[in-house]
PDB file of C-alpha atoms in Angstrom:
ATOM      1  CA  MET A   1       4.540  -5.042  29.158  1.00 57.00           C
ATOM      2  CA  THR A   2       6.231  -7.333  31.686  1.00 73.00           C
ATOM      3  CA  ASN A   3       5.688  -8.013  35.385  1.00 89.00           C
ATOM      4  CA  ARG A   4       1.953  -8.352  34.828  1.00 96.00           C
ATOM      5  CA  LEU A   5      -0.525  -9.885  37.265  1.00 97.00           C
ATOM      6  CA  ILE A   6      -2.798 -12.178  35.249  1.00 97.00           C
ATOM      7  CA  VAL A   7      -5.857 -13.666  36.954  1.00 98.00           C
ATOM      8  CA  LEU A   8      -7.726 -16.694  35.598  1.00 98.00           C
ATOM      9  CA  SER A   9     -10.853 -17.332  37.623  1.00 97.00           C
ATOM     10  CA  ASP A  10     -13.938 -19.459  37.887  1.00 96.00           C
ATOM     11  CA  LEU A  11     -17.075 -17.453  38.738  1.00 95.00           C
ATOM     12  CA  ASP A  12     -20.043 -19.338  40.265  1.00 92.00           C
ATOM     13  CA  ASP A  13     -19.458 -20.575  43.820  1.00 91.00           C
ATOM     14  CA  THR A  14     -16.000 -19.004  43.750  1.00 94.00           C
ATOM     15  CA  TRP A  15     -16.911 -15.300  43.714  1.00 94.00           C
ATOM     16  CA  PHE A  16     -20.648 -15.536  44.400  1.00 91.00           C
ATOM     17  CA  SER A  17     -23.386 -17.996  45.238  1.00 82.00           C
ATOM     18  CA  THR A  18     -24.929 -19.841  42.314  1.00 70.00           C
ATOM     19  CA  HIS A  19     -28.370 -20.019  43.916  1.00 63.00           C
ATOM     20  CA  ARG A  20     -30.800 -17.105  43.920  1.00 56.00           C
ATOM     21  CA  ALA A  21     -30.515 -15.190  47.179  1.00 52.00           C
ATOM     22  CA  GLU A  22     -33.587 -14.701  49.341  1.00 51.00           C
ATOM     23  CA  PRO A  23     -34.523 -11.183  50.490  1.00 48.00           C
ATOM     24  CA  THR A  24     -33.887 -12.224  54.113  1.00 52.00           C
ATOM     25  CA  ASP A  25     -30.482 -13.739  53.373  1.00 56.00           C
ATOM     26  CA  ASP A  26     -27.856 -12.006  55.538  1.00 57.00           C
ATOM     27  CA  LYS A  27     -25.256 -12.624  52.813  1.00 54.00           C
ATOM     28  CA  ARG A  28     -27.324 -10.823  50.163  1.00 56.00           C
ATOM     29  CA  LEU A  29     -24.968  -7.864  50.032  1.00 78.00           C
ATOM     30  CA  HIS A  30     -23.289  -7.155  46.688  1.00 89.00           C
ATOM     31  CA  LEU A  31     -24.913  -7.891  43.331  1.00 90.00           C
ATOM     32  CA  ALA A  32     -22.833 -10.194  41.123  1.00 92.00           C
ATOM     33  CA  ALA A  33     -25.180 -11.550  38.420  1.00 92.00           C
ATOM     34  CA  VAL A  34     -28.677 -11.092  37.043  1.00 91.00           C
ATOM     35  CA  ASP A  35     -31.121 -13.525  35.470  1.00 89.00           C
ATOM     36  CA  ARG A  36     -32.395 -13.561  31.868  1.00 90.00           C
ATOM     37  CA  GLN A  37     -34.918 -10.840  32.680  1.00 90.00           C
ATOM     38  CA  GLY A  38     -32.268  -8.629  34.275  1.00 89.00           C
ATOM     39  CA  ALA A  39     -33.519  -9.209  37.815  1.00 89.00           C
ATOM     40  CA  PRO A  40     -30.937  -9.586  40.634  1.00 89.00           C
ATOM     41  CA  LEU A  41     -29.899 -13.217  40.991  1.00 88.00           C
ATOM     42  CA  CYS A  42     -26.472 -13.813  42.575  1.00 89.00           C
ATOM     43  CA  PHE A  43     -24.717 -11.907  45.329  1.00 90.00           C
ATOM     44  CA  GLN A  44     -21.314 -11.716  46.967  1.00 91.00           C
ATOM     45  CA  THR A  45     -20.612 -11.798  50.666  1.00 90.00           C
ATOM     46  CA  ALA A  46     -18.689  -8.891  52.168  1.00 90.00           C
ATOM     47  CA  GLN A  47     -15.543 -11.035  52.186  1.00 92.00           C
ATOM     48  CA  GLN A  48     -15.892 -12.055  48.534  1.00 93.00           C
ATOM     49  CA  ASN A  49     -16.514  -8.469  47.517  1.00 94.00           C
ATOM     50  CA  ALA A  50     -13.521  -7.148  49.452  1.00 94.00           C
ATOM     51  CA  LEU A  51     -11.172  -9.663  47.851  1.00 95.00           C
ATOM     52  CA  TRP A  52     -12.663  -9.041  44.408  1.00 96.00           C
ATOM     53  CA  LYS A  53     -12.069  -5.305  44.741  1.00 95.00           C
ATOM     54  CA  LEU A  54      -8.457  -6.027  45.664  1.00 96.00           C
ATOM     55  CA  ILE A  55      -8.060  -8.149  42.525  1.00 96.00           C
ATOM     56  CA  GLU A  56      -9.673  -5.425  40.416  1.00 94.00           C
ATOM     57  CA  ARG A  57      -7.234  -2.839  41.742  1.00 95.00           C
ATOM     58  CA  THR A  58      -4.095  -4.905  41.235  1.00 96.00           C
ATOM     59  CA  ALA A  59      -4.601  -7.251  38.258  1.00 97.00           C
ATOM     60  CA  ASP A  60      -3.567  -6.227  34.753  1.00 96.00           C
ATOM     61  CA  ILE A  61      -5.696  -8.947  33.122  1.00 97.00           C
ATOM     62  CA  ILE A  62      -8.737 -10.788  34.552  1.00 97.00           C
ATOM     63  CA  ILE A  63     -10.099 -13.715  32.535  1.00 97.00           C
ATOM     64  CA  PRO A  64     -13.254 -15.636  33.529  1.00 97.00           C
ATOM     65  CA  VAL A  65     -12.831 -19.412  33.207  1.00 97.00           C
ATOM     66  CA  THR A  66     -16.362 -20.637  33.643  1.00 95.00           C
ATOM     67  CA  GLY A  67     -18.948 -23.277  32.917  1.00 91.00           C
ATOM     68  CA  ARG A  68     -21.311 -20.476  31.943  1.00 92.00           C
ATOM     69  CA  THR A  69     -22.068 -19.985  28.282  1.00 93.00           C
ATOM     70  CA  SER A  70     -20.776 -16.827  26.636  1.00 95.00           C
ATOM     71  CA  TYR A  71     -24.228 -15.255  26.824  1.00 93.00           C
ATOM     72  CA  ALA A  72     -24.594 -16.168  30.522  1.00 93.00           C
ATOM     73  CA  VAL A  73     -21.226 -14.558  31.267  1.00 95.00           C
ATOM     74  CA  GLU A  74     -22.723 -11.307  29.995  1.00 93.00           C
ATOM     75  CA  ARG A  75     -25.165 -11.412  32.922  1.00 94.00           C
ATOM     76  CA  VAL A  76     -22.316 -11.305  35.464  1.00 95.00           C
ATOM     77  CA  THR A  77     -21.743  -7.795  36.784  1.00 91.00           C
ATOM     78  CA  LEU A  78     -18.146  -8.410  37.910  1.00 91.00           C
ATOM     79  CA  LEU A  79     -15.833  -6.788  35.402  1.00 85.00           C
ATOM     80  CA  ALA A  80     -13.249  -8.793  33.488  1.00 87.00           C
ATOM     81  CA  ARG A  81     -10.165  -7.038  32.117  1.00 91.00           C
ATOM     82  CA  GLY A  82      -8.405  -7.694  28.831  1.00 92.00           C
ATOM     83  CA  GLY A  83     -11.360  -8.815  26.724  1.00 94.00           C
ATOM     84  CA  TYR A  84     -10.780 -12.586  26.899  1.00 97.00           C
ATOM     85  CA  THR A  85     -13.265 -15.109  28.269  1.00 97.00           C
ATOM     86  CA  ILE A  86     -13.051 -18.887  28.571  1.00 98.00           C
ATOM     87  CA  ALA A  87     -16.674 -20.042  28.546  1.00 96.00           C
ATOM     88  CA  SER A  88     -18.833 -23.184  28.392  1.00 94.00           C
ATOM     89  CA  HIS A  89     -16.482 -25.282  30.544  1.00 92.00           C
ATOM     90  CA  GLY A  90     -13.559 -24.357  28.281  1.00 96.00           C
ATOM     91  CA  ALA A  91     -15.171 -25.059  24.916  1.00 96.00           C
ATOM     92  CA  LEU A  92     -14.882 -21.429  23.840  1.00 97.00           C
ATOM     93  CA  VAL A  93     -12.144 -18.835  23.958  1.00 98.00           C
ATOM     94  CA  THR A  94     -13.582 -15.447  23.037  1.00 97.00           C
ATOM     95  CA  LEU A  95     -12.264 -11.932  22.651  1.00 96.00           C
ATOM     96  CA  ASP A  96     -14.862  -9.204  23.142  1.00 94.00           C
ATOM     97  CA  GLY A  97     -17.630 -11.762  22.595  1.00 93.00           C
ATOM     98  CA  THR A  98     -16.260 -13.338  19.380  1.00 96.00           C
ATOM     99  CA  ILE A  99     -14.514 -16.705  19.151  1.00 97.00           C
ATOM    100  CA  VAL A 100     -10.773 -16.231  18.689  1.00 97.00           C
ATOM    101  CA  SER A 101      -9.962 -17.305  15.110  1.00 97.00           C
ATOM    102  CA  ALA A 102      -7.104 -19.614  16.113  1.00 97.00           C
ATOM    103  CA  TRP A 103      -9.380 -21.332  18.617  1.00 97.00           C
ATOM    104  CA  ALA A 104     -12.105 -21.705  15.974  1.00 97.00           C
ATOM    105  CA  GLU A 105      -9.548 -23.414  13.727  1.00 97.00           C
ATOM    106  CA  HIS A 106      -8.656 -25.730  16.613  1.00 96.00           C
ATOM    107  CA  LEU A 107     -12.332 -26.679  17.075  1.00 97.00           C
ATOM    108  CA  ALA A 108     -13.360 -27.050  13.424  1.00 97.00           C
ATOM    109  CA  PRO A 109     -12.194 -30.661  12.763  1.00 97.00           C
ATOM    110  CA  HIS A 110     -14.050 -31.957  15.838  1.00 97.00           C
ATOM    111  CA  LEU A 111     -17.460 -30.272  15.681  1.00 97.00           C
ATOM    112  CA  ASP A 112     -19.423 -32.796  13.608  1.00 97.00           C
ATOM    113  CA  LYS A 113     -18.259 -35.727  15.711  1.00 97.00           C
ATOM    114  CA  ALA A 114     -19.035 -33.869  18.919  1.00 97.00           C
ATOM    115  CA  LYS A 115     -22.535 -32.930  17.755  1.00 97.00           C
ATOM    116  CA  THR A 116     -23.299 -36.554  16.903  1.00 97.00           C
ATOM    117  CA  ALA A 117     -21.944 -37.849  20.231  1.00 98.00           C
ATOM    118  CA  LEU A 118     -23.968 -35.354  22.264  1.00 97.00           C
ATOM    119  CA  GLU A 119     -27.191 -36.142  20.420  1.00 97.00           C
ATOM    120  CA  GLN A 120     -26.598 -39.892  20.808  1.00 97.00           C
ATOM    121  CA  ALA A 121     -25.972 -39.468  24.533  1.00 97.00           C
ATOM    122  CA  ARG A 122     -29.158 -37.443  24.936  1.00 97.00           C
ATOM    123  CA  ASN A 123     -31.234 -40.035  23.058  1.00 97.00           C
ATOM    124  CA  HIS A 124     -29.662 -42.803  25.123  1.00 96.00           C
ATOM    125  CA  LEU A 125     -30.440 -41.100  28.446  1.00 96.00           C
ATOM    126  CA  GLU A 126     -33.921 -39.734  27.730  1.00 95.00           C
ATOM    127  CA  PRO A 127     -35.848 -42.981  28.509  1.00 95.00           C
ATOM    128  CA  LEU A 128     -34.124 -43.337  31.894  1.00 93.00           C
ATOM    129  CA  VAL A 129     -34.758 -39.691  32.772  1.00 93.00           C
ATOM    130  CA  ALA A 130     -38.435 -40.120  31.847  1.00 92.00           C
ATOM    131  CA  ARG A 131     -38.688 -43.077  34.250  1.00 92.00           C
ATOM    132  CA  LEU A 132     -36.790 -41.420  37.098  1.00 90.00           C
ATOM    133  CA  ALA A 133     -38.541 -38.043  36.795  1.00 87.00           C
ATOM    134  CA  PRO A 134     -41.955 -38.472  35.158  1.00 85.00           C
ATOM    135  CA  GLY A 135     -42.912 -35.015  36.382  1.00 83.00           C
ATOM    136  CA  GLY A 136     -40.183 -33.378  34.329  1.00 84.00           C
ATOM    137  CA  ASP A 137     -37.967 -32.446  37.272  1.00 90.00           C
ATOM    138  CA  ILE A 138     -34.820 -33.494  35.379  1.00 93.00           C
ATOM    139  CA  HIS A 139     -33.990 -31.740  32.107  1.00 93.00           C
ATOM    140  CA  LEU A 140     -31.670 -32.872  29.319  1.00 94.00           C
ATOM    141  CA  ARG A 141     -30.530 -30.365  26.729  1.00 95.00           C
ATOM    142  CA  VAL A 142     -27.703 -30.205  24.213  1.00 96.00           C
ATOM    143  CA  LEU A 143     -26.263 -26.713  24.495  1.00 94.00           C
ATOM    144  CA  HIS A 144     -24.695 -24.775  21.641  1.00 96.00           C
ATOM    145  CA  ASP A 145     -22.734 -21.612  22.278  1.00 96.00           C
ATOM    146  CA  LEU A 146     -21.917 -19.339  19.328  1.00 96.00           C
ATOM    147  CA  ASP A 147     -22.934 -22.269  17.082  1.00 95.00           C
ATOM    148  CA  VAL A 148     -20.466 -24.637  18.781  1.00 97.00           C
ATOM    149  CA  PRO A 149     -21.850 -27.813  20.461  1.00 97.00           C
ATOM    150  CA  VAL A 150     -20.473 -27.453  23.977  1.00 96.00           C
ATOM    151  CA  TYR A 151     -22.128 -30.020  26.259  1.00 95.00           C
ATOM    152  CA  LEU A 152     -25.180 -32.051  27.199  1.00 96.00           C
ATOM    153  CA  SER A 153     -26.703 -30.278  30.180  1.00 94.00           C
ATOM    154  CA  VAL A 154     -28.424 -32.304  32.916  1.00 94.00           C
ATOM    155  CA  LYS A 155     -30.323 -30.188  35.458  1.00 91.00           C
ATOM    156  CA  SER A 156     -32.393 -31.473  38.357  1.00 90.00           C
ATOM    157  CA  CYS A 157     -34.708 -29.774  40.854  1.00 86.00           C
ATOM    158  CA  ALA A 158     -33.323 -32.111  43.528  1.00 88.00           C
ATOM    159  CA  GLU A 159     -30.165 -34.147  43.999  1.00 89.00           C
ATOM    160  CA  LEU A 160     -29.330 -36.283  40.976  1.00 90.00           C
ATOM    161  CA  PRO A 161     -30.385 -39.920  41.561  1.00 91.00           C
ATOM    162  CA  GLU A 162     -27.479 -42.337  41.970  1.00 92.00           C
ATOM    163  CA  ARG A 163     -28.871 -44.435  39.142  1.00 93.00           C
ATOM    164  CA  LEU A 164     -28.709 -41.456  36.791  1.00 94.00           C
ATOM    165  CA  VAL A 165     -25.170 -40.555  37.862  1.00 93.00           C
ATOM    166  CA  ALA A 166     -24.116 -44.135  37.104  1.00 94.00           C
ATOM    167  CA  ALA A 167     -25.841 -43.937  33.713  1.00 95.00           C
ATOM    168  CA  LEU A 168     -24.097 -40.656  32.951  1.00 96.00           C
ATOM    169  CA  SER A 169     -20.747 -42.243  33.741  1.00 95.00           C
ATOM    170  CA  GLU A 170     -21.542 -45.151  31.442  1.00 96.00           C
ATOM    171  CA  ALA A 171     -22.711 -42.803  28.679  1.00 96.00           C
ATOM    172  CA  SER A 172     -19.558 -40.717  28.927  1.00 96.00           C
ATOM    173  CA  ALA A 173     -17.453 -43.816  28.224  1.00 96.00           C
ATOM    174  CA  ARG A 174     -19.767 -45.109  25.482  1.00 97.00           C
ATOM    175  CA  PHE A 175     -19.910 -41.864  23.510  1.00 97.00           C
ATOM    176  CA  GLY A 176     -16.410 -40.548  24.180  1.00 96.00           C
ATOM    177  CA  LEU A 177     -17.479 -37.652  26.391  1.00 97.00           C
ATOM    178  CA  ARG A 178     -16.228 -36.264  29.696  1.00 93.00           C
ATOM    179  CA  LEU A 179     -18.512 -36.156  32.715  1.00 93.00           C
ATOM    180  CA  HIS A 180     -18.678 -33.265  35.175  1.00 86.00           C
ATOM    181  CA  ALA A 181     -21.266 -33.661  37.948  1.00 85.00           C
ATOM    182  CA  ASN A 182     -22.235 -32.052  41.221  1.00 80.00           C
ATOM    183  CA  ALA A 183     -25.275 -32.494  43.446  1.00 79.00           C
ATOM    184  CA  ARG A 184     -27.998 -31.202  41.100  1.00 84.00           C
ATOM    185  CA  ASN A 185     -26.325 -30.641  37.748  1.00 87.00           C
ATOM    186  CA  ALA A 186     -24.126 -32.541  35.348  1.00 91.00           C
ATOM    187  CA  ALA A 187     -22.589 -32.033  31.933  1.00 92.00           C
ATOM    188  CA  LEU A 188     -21.336 -34.473  29.321  1.00 95.00           C
ATOM    189  CA  ARG A 189     -18.656 -32.670  27.355  1.00 95.00           C
ATOM    190  CA  PRO A 190     -16.648 -33.227  24.155  1.00 96.00           C
ATOM    191  CA  HIS A 191     -12.900 -33.564  24.682  1.00 94.00           C
ATOM    192  CA  TYR A 192     -12.277 -29.986  23.488  1.00 95.00           C
ATOM    193  CA  THR A 193     -14.467 -28.690  26.314  1.00 94.00           C
ATOM    194  CA  CYS A 194     -11.561 -28.391  28.732  1.00 94.00           C
ATOM    195  CA  LYS A 195     -10.770 -25.408  30.950  1.00 96.00           C
ATOM    196  CA  ALA A 196      -7.108 -26.406  31.325  1.00 97.00           C
ATOM    197  CA  SER A 197      -6.469 -26.607  27.565  1.00 96.00           C
ATOM    198  CA  ALA A 198      -8.185 -23.282  26.982  1.00 97.00           C
ATOM    199  CA  ALA A 199      -6.227 -21.634  29.814  1.00 98.00           C
ATOM    200  CA  ARG A 200      -2.916 -22.868  28.411  1.00 97.00           C
ATOM    201  CA  PHE A 201      -3.911 -21.629  24.952  1.00 97.00           C
ATOM    202  CA  VAL A 202      -4.688 -18.149  26.269  1.00 97.00           C
ATOM    203  CA  LEU A 203      -1.522 -17.884  28.348  1.00 96.00           C
ATOM    204  CA  GLU A 204       0.876 -19.265  25.755  1.00 94.00           C
ATOM    205  CA  GLN A 205      -0.564 -18.085  22.437  1.00 93.00           C
ATOM    206  CA  LEU A 206      -2.670 -15.017  23.119  1.00 94.00           C
ATOM    207  CA  LEU A 207      -1.043 -13.328  26.073  1.00 94.00           C
ATOM    208  CA  GLU A 208       2.519 -14.443  25.232  1.00 90.00           C
ATOM    209  CA  ARG A 209       3.261 -14.866  28.893  1.00 88.00           C
ATOM    210  CA  HIS A 210       6.606 -13.434  29.976  1.00 88.00           C
ATOM    211  CA  PRO A 211       8.816 -15.100  32.624  1.00 89.00           C
ATOM    212  CA  GLU A 212       8.234 -12.106  34.896  1.00 93.00           C
ATOM    213  CA  ASP A 213       4.432 -12.375  34.746  1.00 95.00           C
ATOM    214  CA  THR A 214       2.571 -13.765  37.751  1.00 97.00           C
ATOM    215  CA  VAL A 215      -0.507 -15.902  37.093  1.00 97.00           C
ATOM    216  CA  LEU A 216      -3.020 -16.314  39.915  1.00 98.00           C
ATOM    217  CA  THR A 217      -5.902 -18.788  39.572  1.00 98.00           C
ATOM    218  CA  PHE A 218      -9.174 -19.129  41.494  1.00 98.00           C
ATOM    219  CA  GLY A 219     -11.648 -22.033  41.566  1.00 96.00           C
ATOM    220  CA  ASP A 220     -13.955 -24.019  43.828  1.00 94.00           C
ATOM    221  CA  SER A 221     -14.603 -27.331  42.064  1.00 90.00           C
ATOM    222  CA  LEU A 222     -12.407 -30.387  41.548  1.00 89.00           C
ATOM    223  CA  SER A 223     -12.989 -29.837  37.833  1.00 89.00           C
ATOM    224  CA  ASP A 224     -11.195 -26.474  38.187  1.00 94.00           C
ATOM    225  CA  ILE A 225      -7.935 -27.990  39.387  1.00 96.00           C
ATOM    226  CA  GLY A 226      -6.635 -28.582  35.859  1.00 96.00           C
ATOM    227  CA  PHE A 227      -6.778 -24.956  34.815  1.00 97.00           C
ATOM    228  CA  MET A 228      -5.726 -23.763  38.268  1.00 98.00           C
ATOM    229  CA  GLY A 229      -2.473 -25.631  37.727  1.00 97.00           C
ATOM    230  CA  THR A 230      -1.561 -23.276  34.891  1.00 97.00           C
ATOM    231  CA  GLY A 231      -0.895 -20.529  37.426  1.00 96.00           C
ATOM    232  CA  ASP A 232       1.921 -19.767  39.825  1.00 97.00           C
ATOM    233  CA  MET A 233      -0.441 -19.852  42.792  1.00 97.00           C
ATOM    234  CA  ALA A 234      -3.980 -21.228  43.181  1.00 98.00           C
ATOM    235  CA  VAL A 235      -6.708 -20.011  45.552  1.00 97.00           C
ATOM    236  CA  ALA A 236      -9.854 -21.885  46.639  1.00 96.00           C
ATOM    237  CA  PRO A 237     -12.646 -20.848  49.034  1.00 95.00           C
ATOM    238  CA  THR A 238     -12.679 -22.707  52.341  1.00 94.00           C
ATOM    239  CA  ASN A 239     -16.303 -23.784  51.784  1.00 91.00           C
ATOM    240  CA  SER A 240     -15.516 -25.306  48.387  1.00 90.00           C
ATOM    241  CA  GLN A 241     -15.401 -28.832  47.009  1.00 90.00           C
ATOM    242  CA  ILE A 242     -11.633 -28.490  46.599  1.00 93.00           C
ATOM    243  CA  TRP A 243     -11.135 -27.514  50.238  1.00 93.00           C
ATOM    244  CA  ARG A 244     -13.371 -30.309  51.552  1.00 92.00           C
ATOM    245  CA  GLN A 245     -11.386 -32.830  49.527  1.00 91.00           C
ATOM    246  CA  LEU A 246      -8.103 -31.463  50.879  1.00 92.00           C
ATOM    247  CA  GLN A 247      -9.423 -31.737  54.426  1.00 92.00           C
ATOM    248  CA  GLU A 248     -10.266 -35.391  53.864  1.00 90.00           C
ATOM    249  CA  PHE A 249      -6.758 -36.085  52.575  1.00 87.00           C
ATOM    250  CA  ALA A 250      -5.228 -34.243  55.518  1.00 86.00           C
ATOM    251  CA  GLN A 251      -6.987 -36.376  58.135  1.00 72.00           C
TER     252      GLN A 251
END
């Protein structure tokens, strides 16, 4: 089939708010994700929902490209189309919940080294985290998704201290990892944890993109720009990190 519309899209903070909505929140309109217990968690605004419905009606293939793990993607109520998911910041390419065999072969030579690097980074950072957050308000955890080491998760109840952000940057260089950070969360990732590489793999090897196909990408974070560049046109919310950065450049 040619002349397809293929959508590659980030999820959190692109199509719905990451933070749990309050009952009095005026934007608490359309359910988009639930928590581990199945309780409502994330919602879309009317504008997000209207645009999403338009994409659902017109796209032939919709592929999430997300920092969520494969099991967290299952808690999103927005429907993908085509069976493919790029999860865990690009570490995994799955089809109907199973890692694509060619992608598993791509990962295999790097897994042991990645596991060691992530554990070393965690051990290196734990003493500093204990000093900065003696009450346990900052959590370090090496995440595995479908038995693949995907990243070292750093989650804080408040904004990450500057000292910790600097230490994360130093650790990323020391242990050969990539750093992704926002206000309250960060991730140290192996080199194969890359949304752009996974997006190119899906488009070129799995979907066998035709010249007539149109690829539309959506994202909100600066870390999304790499995979967004695999499309013919990229879309970002006007309240996003990408848009704020563009405004600064435009001044």
